[in-house]
Structures are given as C-alpha cells and as structure tokens.
Short mmCIF file of N, CA, C and O in Angstrom, two decimals:
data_model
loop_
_atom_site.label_atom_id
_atom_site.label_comp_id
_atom_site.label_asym_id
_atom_site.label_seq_id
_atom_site.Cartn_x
_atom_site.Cartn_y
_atom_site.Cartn_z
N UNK A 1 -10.90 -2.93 16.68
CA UNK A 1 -10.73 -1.68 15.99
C UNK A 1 -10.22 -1.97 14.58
O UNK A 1 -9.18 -2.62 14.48
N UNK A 2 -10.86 -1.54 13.50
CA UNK A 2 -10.21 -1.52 12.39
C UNK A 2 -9.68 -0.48 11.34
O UNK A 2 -10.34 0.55 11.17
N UNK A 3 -8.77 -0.65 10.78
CA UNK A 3 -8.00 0.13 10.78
C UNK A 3 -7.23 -0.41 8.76
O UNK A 3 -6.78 -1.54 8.57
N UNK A 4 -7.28 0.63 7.68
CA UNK A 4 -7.10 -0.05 7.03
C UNK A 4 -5.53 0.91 6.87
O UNK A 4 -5.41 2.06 7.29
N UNK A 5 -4.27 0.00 6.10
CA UNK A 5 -2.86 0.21 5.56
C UNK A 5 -2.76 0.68 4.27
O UNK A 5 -2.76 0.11 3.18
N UNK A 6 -2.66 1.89 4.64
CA UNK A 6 -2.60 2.65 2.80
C UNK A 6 -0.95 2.62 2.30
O UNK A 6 -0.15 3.24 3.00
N UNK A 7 -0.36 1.76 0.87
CA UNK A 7 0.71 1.53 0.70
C UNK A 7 0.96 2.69 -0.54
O UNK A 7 0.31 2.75 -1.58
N UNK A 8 1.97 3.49 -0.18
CA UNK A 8 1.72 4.63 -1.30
C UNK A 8 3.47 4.04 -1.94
O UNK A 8 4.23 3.40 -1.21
N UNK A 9 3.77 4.35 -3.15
CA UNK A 9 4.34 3.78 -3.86
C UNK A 9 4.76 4.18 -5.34
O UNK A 9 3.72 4.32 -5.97
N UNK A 10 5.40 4.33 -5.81
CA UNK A 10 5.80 4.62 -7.62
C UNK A 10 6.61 4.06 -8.04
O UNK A 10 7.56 4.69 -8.50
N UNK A 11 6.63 2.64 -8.07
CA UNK A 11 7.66 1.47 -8.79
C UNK A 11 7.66 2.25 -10.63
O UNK A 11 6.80 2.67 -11.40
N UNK A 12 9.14 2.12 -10.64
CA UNK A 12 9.08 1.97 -12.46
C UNK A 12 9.63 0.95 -12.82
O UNK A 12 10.53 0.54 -12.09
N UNK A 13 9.35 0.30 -13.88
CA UNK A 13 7.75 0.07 -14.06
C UNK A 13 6.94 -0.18 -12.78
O UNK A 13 7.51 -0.43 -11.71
N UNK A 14 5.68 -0.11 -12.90
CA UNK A 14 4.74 -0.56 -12.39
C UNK A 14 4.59 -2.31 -11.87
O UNK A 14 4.30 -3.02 -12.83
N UNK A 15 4.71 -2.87 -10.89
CA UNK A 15 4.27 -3.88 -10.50
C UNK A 15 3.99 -4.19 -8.77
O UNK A 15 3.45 -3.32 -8.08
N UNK A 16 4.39 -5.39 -8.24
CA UNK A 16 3.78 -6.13 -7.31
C UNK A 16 4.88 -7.13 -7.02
O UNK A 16 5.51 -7.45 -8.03
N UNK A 17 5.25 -7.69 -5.90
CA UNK A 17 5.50 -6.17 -5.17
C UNK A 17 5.85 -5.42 -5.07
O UNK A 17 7.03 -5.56 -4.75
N UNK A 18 5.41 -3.89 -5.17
CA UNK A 18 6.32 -2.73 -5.15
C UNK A 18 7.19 -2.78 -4.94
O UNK A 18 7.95 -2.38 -5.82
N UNK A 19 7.94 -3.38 -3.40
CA UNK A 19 9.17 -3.12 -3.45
C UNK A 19 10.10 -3.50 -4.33
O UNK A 19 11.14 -2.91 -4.60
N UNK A 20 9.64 -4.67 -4.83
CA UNK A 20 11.02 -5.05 -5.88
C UNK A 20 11.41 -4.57 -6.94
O UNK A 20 12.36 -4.82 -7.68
N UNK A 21 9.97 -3.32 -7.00
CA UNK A 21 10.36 -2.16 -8.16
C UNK A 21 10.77 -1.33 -8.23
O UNK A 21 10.80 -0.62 -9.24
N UNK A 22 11.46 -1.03 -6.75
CA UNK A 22 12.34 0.60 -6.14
C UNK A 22 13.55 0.08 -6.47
O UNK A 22 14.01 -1.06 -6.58
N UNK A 23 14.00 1.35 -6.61
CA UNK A 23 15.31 1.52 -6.77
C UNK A 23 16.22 1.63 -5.22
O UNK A 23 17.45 1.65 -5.16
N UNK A 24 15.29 1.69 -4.01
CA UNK A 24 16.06 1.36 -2.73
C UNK A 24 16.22 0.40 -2.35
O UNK A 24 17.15 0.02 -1.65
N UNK A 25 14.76 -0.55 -3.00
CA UNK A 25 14.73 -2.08 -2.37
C UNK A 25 15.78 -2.43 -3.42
O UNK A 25 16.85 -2.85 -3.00
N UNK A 26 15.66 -2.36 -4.25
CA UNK A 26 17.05 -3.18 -5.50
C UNK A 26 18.30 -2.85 -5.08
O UNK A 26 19.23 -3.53 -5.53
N UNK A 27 18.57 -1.86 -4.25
CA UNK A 27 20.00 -1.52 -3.74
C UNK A 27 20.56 -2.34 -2.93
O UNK A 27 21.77 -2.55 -2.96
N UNK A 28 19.51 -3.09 -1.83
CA UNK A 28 19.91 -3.47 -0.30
C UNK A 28 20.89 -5.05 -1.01
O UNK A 28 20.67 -5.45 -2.15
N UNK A 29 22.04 -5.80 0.03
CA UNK A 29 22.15 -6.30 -0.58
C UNK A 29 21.27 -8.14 -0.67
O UNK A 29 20.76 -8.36 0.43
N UNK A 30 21.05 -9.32 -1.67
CA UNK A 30 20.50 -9.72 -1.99
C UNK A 30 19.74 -10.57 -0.81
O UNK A 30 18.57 -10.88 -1.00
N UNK A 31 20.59 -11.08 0.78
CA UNK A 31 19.65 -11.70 1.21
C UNK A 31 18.47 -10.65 2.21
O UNK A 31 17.43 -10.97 2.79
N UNK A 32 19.14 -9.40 2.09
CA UNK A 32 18.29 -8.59 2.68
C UNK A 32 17.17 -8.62 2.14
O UNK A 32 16.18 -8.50 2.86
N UNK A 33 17.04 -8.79 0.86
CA UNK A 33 15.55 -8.72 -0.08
C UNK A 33 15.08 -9.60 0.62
O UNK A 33 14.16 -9.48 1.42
N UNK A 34 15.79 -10.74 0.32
CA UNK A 34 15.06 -12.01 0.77
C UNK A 34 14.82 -12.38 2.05
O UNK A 34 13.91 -13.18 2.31
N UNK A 35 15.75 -11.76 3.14
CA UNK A 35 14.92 -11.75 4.40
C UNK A 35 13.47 -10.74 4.41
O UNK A 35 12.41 -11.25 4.78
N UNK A 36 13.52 -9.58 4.07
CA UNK A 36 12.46 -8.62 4.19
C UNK A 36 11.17 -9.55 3.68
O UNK A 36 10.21 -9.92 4.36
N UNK A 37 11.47 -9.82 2.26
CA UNK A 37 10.19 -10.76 1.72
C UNK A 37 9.71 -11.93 2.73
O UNK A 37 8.50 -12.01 2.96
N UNK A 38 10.67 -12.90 3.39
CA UNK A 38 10.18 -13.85 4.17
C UNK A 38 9.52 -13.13 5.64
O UNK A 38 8.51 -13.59 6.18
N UNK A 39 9.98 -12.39 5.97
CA UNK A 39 9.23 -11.68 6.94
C UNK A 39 7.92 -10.57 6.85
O UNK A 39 7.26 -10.21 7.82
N UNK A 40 7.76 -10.23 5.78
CA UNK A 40 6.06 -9.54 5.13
C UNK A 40 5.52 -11.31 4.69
O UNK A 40 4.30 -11.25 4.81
N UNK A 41 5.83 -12.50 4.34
CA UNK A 41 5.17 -13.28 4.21
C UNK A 41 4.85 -13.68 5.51
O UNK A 41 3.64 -13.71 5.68
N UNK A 42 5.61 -14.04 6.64
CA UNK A 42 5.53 -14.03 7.69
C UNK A 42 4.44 -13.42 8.24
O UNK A 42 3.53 -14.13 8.66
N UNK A 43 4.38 -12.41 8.32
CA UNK A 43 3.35 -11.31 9.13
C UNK A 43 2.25 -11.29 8.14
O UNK A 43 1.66 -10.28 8.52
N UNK A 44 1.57 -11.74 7.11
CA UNK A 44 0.55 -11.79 6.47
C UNK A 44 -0.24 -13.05 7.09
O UNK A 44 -1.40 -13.22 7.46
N UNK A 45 0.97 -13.91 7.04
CA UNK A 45 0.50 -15.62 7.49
C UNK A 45 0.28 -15.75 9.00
O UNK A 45 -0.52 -16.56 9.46
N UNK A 46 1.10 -14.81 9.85
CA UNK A 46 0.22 -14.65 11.21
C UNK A 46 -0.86 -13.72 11.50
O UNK A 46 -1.43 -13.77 12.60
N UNK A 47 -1.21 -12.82 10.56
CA UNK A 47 -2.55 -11.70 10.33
C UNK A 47 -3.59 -12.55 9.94
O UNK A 47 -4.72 -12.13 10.18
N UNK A 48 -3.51 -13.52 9.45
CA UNK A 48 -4.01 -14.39 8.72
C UNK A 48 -4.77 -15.39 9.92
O UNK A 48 -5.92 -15.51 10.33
N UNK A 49 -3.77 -15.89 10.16
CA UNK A 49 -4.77 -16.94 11.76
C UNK A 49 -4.74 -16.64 12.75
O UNK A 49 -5.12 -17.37 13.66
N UNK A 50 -4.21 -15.29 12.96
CA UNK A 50 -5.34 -14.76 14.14
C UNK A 50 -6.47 -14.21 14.17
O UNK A 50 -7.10 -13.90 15.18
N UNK A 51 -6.80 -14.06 12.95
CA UNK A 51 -7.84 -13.48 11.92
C UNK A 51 -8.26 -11.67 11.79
O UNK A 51 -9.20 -11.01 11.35
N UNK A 52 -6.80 -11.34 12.53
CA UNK A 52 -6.91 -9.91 12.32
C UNK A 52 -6.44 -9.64 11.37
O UNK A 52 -5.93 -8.53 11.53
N UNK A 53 -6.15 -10.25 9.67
CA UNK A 53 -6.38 -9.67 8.28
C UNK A 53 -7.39 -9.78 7.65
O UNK A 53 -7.51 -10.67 6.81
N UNK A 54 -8.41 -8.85 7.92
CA UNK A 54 -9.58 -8.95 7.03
C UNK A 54 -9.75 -9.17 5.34
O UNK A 54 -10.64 -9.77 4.74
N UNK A 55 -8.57 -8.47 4.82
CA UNK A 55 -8.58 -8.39 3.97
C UNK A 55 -7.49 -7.26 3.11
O UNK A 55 -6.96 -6.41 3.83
N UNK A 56 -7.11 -7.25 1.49
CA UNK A 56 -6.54 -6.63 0.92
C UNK A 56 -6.40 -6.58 -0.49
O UNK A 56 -6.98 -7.52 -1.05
N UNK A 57 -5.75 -5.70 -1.32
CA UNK A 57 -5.39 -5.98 -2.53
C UNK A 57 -5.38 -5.24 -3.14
O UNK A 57 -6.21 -4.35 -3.31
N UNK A 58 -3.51 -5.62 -4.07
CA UNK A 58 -2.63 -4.34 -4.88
C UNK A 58 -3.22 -3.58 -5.70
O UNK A 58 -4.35 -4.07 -5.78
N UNK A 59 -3.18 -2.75 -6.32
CA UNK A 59 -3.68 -2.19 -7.51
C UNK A 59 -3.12 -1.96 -8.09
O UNK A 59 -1.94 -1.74 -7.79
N UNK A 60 -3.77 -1.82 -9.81
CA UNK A 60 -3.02 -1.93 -10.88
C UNK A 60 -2.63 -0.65 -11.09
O UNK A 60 -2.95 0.23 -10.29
N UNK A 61 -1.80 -0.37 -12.34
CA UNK A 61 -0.87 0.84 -12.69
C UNK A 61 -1.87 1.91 -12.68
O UNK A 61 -2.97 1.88 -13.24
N UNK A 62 -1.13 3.27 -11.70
CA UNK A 62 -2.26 3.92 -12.00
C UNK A 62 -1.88 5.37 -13.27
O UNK A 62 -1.88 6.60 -13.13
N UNK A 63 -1.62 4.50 -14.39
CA UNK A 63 -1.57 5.08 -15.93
C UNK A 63 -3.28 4.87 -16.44
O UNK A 63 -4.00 5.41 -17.28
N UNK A 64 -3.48 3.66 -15.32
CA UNK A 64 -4.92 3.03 -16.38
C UNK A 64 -5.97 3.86 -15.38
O UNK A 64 -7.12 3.55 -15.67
N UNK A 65 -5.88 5.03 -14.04
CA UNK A 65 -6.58 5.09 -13.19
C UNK A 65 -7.75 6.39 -13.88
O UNK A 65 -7.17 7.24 -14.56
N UNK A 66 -8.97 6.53 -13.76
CA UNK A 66 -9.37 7.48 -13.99
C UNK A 66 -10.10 8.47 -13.18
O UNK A 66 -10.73 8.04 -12.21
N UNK A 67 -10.11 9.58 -13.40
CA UNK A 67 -10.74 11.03 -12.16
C UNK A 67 -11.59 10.75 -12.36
O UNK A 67 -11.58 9.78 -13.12
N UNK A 68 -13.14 11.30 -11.92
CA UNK A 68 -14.35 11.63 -12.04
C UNK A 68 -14.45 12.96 -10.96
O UNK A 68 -14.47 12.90 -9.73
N UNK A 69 -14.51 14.11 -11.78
CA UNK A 69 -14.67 15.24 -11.28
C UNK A 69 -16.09 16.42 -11.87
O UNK A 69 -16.87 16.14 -12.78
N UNK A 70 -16.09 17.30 -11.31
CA UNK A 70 -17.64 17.97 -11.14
C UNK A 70 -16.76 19.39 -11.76
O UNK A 70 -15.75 19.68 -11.11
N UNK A 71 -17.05 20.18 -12.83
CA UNK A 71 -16.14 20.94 -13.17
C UNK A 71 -17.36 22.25 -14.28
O UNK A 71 -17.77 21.94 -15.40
N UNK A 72 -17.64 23.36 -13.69
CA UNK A 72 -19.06 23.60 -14.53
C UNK A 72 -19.95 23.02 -14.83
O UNK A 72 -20.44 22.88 -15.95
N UNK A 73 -20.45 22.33 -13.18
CA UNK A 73 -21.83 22.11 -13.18
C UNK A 73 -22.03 20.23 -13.99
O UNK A 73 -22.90 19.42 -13.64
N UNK A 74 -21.01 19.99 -15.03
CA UNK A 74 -20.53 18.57 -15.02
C UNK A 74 -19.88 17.99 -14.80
O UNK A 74 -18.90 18.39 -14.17
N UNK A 75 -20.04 16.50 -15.24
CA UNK A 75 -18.69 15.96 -14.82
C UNK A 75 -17.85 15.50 -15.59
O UNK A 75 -18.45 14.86 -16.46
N UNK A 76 -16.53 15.47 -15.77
CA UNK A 76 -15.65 15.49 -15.99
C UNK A 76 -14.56 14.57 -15.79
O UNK A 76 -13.81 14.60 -14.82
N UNK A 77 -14.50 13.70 -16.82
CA UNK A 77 -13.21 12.20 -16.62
C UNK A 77 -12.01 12.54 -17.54
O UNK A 77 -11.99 13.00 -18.68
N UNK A 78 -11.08 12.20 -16.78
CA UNK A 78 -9.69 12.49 -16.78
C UNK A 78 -8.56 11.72 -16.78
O UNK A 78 -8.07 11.68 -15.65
N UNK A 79 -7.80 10.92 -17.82
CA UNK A 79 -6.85 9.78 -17.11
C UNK A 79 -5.81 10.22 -15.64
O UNK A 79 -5.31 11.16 -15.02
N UNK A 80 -5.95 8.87 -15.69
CA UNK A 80 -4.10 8.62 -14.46
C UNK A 80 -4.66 9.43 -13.29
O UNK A 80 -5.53 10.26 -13.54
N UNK A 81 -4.31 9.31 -12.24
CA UNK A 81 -4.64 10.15 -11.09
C UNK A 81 -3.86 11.34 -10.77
O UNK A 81 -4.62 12.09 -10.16
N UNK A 82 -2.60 11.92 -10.91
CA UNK A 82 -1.81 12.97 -11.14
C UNK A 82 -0.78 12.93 -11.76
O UNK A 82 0.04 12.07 -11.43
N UNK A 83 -0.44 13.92 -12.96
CA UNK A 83 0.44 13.62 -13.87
C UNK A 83 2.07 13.94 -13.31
O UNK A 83 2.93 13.32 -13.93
N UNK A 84 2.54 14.79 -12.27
CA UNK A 84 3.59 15.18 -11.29
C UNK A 84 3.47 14.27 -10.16
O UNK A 84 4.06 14.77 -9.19
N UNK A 85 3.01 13.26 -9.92
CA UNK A 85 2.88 12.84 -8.66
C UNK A 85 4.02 11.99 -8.08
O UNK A 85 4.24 10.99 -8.77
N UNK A 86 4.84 12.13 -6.96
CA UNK A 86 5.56 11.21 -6.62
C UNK A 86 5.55 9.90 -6.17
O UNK A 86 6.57 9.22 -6.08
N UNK A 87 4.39 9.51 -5.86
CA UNK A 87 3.90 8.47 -4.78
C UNK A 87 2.26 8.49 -5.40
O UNK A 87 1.47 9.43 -5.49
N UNK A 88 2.10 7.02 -5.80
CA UNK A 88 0.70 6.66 -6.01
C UNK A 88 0.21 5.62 -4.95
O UNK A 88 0.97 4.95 -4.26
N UNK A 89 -1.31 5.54 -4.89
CA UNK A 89 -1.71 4.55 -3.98
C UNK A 89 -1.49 3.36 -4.68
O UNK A 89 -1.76 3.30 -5.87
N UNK A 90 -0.97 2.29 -4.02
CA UNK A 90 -0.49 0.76 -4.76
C UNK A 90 -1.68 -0.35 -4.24
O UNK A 90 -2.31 -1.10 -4.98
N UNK A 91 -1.79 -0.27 -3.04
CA UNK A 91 -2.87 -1.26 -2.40
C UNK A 91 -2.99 -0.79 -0.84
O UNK A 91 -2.51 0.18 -0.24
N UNK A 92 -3.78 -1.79 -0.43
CA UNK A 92 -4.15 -1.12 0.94
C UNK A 92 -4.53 -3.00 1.90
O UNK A 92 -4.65 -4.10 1.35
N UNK A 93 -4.61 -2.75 3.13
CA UNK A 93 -4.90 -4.03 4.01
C UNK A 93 -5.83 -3.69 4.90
O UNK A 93 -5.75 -2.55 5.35
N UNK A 94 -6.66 -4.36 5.27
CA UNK A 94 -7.81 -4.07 5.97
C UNK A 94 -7.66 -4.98 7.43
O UNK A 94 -8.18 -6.09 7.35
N UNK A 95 -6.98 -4.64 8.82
CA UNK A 95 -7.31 -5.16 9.92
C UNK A 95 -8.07 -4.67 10.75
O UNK A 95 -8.39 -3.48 10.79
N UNK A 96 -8.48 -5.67 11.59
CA UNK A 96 -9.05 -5.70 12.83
C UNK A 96 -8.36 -5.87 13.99
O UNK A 96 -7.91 -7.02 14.01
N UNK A 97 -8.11 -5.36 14.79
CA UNK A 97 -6.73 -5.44 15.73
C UNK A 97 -7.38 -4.73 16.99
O UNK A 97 -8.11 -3.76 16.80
N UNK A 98 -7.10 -5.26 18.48
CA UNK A 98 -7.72 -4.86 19.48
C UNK A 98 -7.15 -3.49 20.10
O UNK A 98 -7.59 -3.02 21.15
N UNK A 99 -6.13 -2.88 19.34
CA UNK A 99 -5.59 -1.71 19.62
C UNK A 99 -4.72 -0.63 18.79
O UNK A 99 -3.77 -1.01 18.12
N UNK A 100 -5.06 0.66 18.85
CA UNK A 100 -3.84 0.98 17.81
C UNK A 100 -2.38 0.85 17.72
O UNK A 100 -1.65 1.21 16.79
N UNK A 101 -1.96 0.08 19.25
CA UNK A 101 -0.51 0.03 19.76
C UNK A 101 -0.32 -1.37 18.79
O UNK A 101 0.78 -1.56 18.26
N UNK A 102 -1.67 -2.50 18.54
CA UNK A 102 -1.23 -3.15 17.65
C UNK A 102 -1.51 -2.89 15.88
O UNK A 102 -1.22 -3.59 14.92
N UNK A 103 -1.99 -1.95 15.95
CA UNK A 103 -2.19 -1.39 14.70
C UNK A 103 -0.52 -0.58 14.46
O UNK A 103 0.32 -1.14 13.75
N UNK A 104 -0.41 -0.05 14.73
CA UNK A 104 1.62 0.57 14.49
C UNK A 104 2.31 -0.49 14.85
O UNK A 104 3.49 -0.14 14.81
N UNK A 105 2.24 -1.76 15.22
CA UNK A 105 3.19 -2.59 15.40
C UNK A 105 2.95 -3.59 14.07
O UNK A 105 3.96 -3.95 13.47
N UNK A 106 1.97 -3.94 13.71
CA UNK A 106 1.49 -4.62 11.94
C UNK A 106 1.95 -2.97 10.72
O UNK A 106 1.61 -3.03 9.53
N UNK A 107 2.25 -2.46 10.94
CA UNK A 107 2.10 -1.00 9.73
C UNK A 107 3.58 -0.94 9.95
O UNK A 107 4.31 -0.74 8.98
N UNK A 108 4.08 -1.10 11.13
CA UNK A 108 5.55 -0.70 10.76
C UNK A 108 6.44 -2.03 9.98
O UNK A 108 7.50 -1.86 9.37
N UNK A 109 5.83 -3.19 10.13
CA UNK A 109 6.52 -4.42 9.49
C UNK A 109 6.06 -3.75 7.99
O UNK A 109 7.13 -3.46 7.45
N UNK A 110 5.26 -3.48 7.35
CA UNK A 110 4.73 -3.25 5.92
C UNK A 110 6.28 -1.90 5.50
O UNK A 110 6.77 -1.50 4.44
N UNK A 111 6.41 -1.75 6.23
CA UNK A 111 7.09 -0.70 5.66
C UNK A 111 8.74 -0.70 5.19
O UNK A 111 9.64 -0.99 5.98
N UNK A 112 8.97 -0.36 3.82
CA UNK A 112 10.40 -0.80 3.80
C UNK A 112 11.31 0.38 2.62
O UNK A 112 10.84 1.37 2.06
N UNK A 113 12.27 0.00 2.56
CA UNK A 113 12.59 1.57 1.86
C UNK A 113 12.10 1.80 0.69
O UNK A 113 11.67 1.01 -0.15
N UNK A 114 12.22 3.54 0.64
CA UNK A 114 11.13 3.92 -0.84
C UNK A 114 9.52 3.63 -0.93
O UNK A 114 8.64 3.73 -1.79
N UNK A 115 9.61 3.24 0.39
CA UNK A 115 7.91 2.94 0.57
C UNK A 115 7.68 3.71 1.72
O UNK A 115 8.44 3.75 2.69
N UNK A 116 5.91 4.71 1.54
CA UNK A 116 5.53 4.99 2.57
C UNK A 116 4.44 4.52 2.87
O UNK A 116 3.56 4.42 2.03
N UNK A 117 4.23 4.06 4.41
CA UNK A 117 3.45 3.24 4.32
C UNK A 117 2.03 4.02 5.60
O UNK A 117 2.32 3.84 6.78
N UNK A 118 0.55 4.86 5.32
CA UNK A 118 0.15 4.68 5.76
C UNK A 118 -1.08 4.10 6.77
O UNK A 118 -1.95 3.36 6.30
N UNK A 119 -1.09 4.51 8.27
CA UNK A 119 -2.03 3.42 9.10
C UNK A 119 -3.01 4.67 9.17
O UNK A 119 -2.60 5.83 9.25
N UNK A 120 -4.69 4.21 9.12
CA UNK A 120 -5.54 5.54 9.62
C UNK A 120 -6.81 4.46 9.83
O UNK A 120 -7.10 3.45 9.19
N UNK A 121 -7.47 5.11 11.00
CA UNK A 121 -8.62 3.97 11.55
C UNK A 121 -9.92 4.19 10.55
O UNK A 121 -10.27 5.14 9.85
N UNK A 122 -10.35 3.16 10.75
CA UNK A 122 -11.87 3.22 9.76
C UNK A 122 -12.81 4.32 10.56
O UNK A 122 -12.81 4.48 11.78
N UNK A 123 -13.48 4.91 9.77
CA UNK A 123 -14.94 6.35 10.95
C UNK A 123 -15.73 5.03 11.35
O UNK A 123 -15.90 3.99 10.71
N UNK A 124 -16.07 5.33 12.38
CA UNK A 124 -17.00 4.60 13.39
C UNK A 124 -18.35 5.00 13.50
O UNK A 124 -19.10 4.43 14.30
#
C-alpha cells in the first residue's frame, strides 16, 4: 500500500530541515534536537533497506511558489501560494508499506513540534 507523508510547515526563515527553523524545535533543550535528528535519520535509513521509502523531497520557499488559476474564462498566475497562511507544504515521502497500521507507525516518527505532519493513501 502506498501512501505518501505530507510535511506542512512555516520555518522563518525558510529552510531544511524545517524543524530547526521552529521556534518549538529551537526551544527543546540541545540534546533533544540532537536525539530527534538521530532518530528521523534513523528511520529514513531503515525505510531505506527495507525498501519501503520510495522516495521524497523538501521544497523550496514557498515565496518563490506560483498559482495557476482559471478566473473569467482565463488563466491566471499569481505568486506564493497564500499570503495569510499558517502552515505551507515543505516536502512530502513516498512509502510503500504492507499496512496502514505501518503507515501511522513511519508518520508518527516524522512528526515533531510545530510540525504537522500529514499521512493519506495514494487513489488506487
């Protein structure tokens, strides 16, 4: 079953990894960072050879993102994706996993404060 990880996110500034751009992850104290980080490296590197990480990857600031919308019959381009928005899409992960019980058990490791992190299956 596959199933891709939508990482929604609004680091200021903008970077990778998000978390180290929140203001919750910067709170915790310092080896907490650094355990959290060794353990998302962890769980990438076992997604990895069991070969249920198909695939992934962050995206850039979305200041640079643009609409394409249909608006009287044309269309219509627009910067940034919402100018009020709290939470932008940052990146996403693409598994293959033999269940959704292991699909919420990989989505809840991704997740850490100031981050929401969601899981939704691919249409079949």
């Amino acid at each position: 079953m596959k199933y891709v990880i939508l990482m929604h996110s609004n680091p200021q500034p903008w970077g990778h990894p998000t978390s180290e751009f929140l203001a919750e992850h910067q709170a915790l104290p310092p080896e907490e960072r650094e355990r959290r980080s060794a353990e998302f490296d962890e769980v990438l590197k076992e997604l990895s050879q069991s070969g249920e990480l198909v695939g992934g990857q962050a995206l850039g600031d979305p200041r640079d993102a643009r609409l394409f919308r249909w608006e009287g019959g044309r269309r219509k381009v627009t910067d940034g994706p919402y100018a009020e928005t709290a939470e932008h899409f940052a990146g996403f992960f693409l598994i293959d996993v033999a269940s959704q019980e292991r699909a919420e058990e990989v989505t809840a490791k991704f997740s850490g404060p100031g981050e929401t992190v969601e899981l939704r299956p691919l249409f079949a």
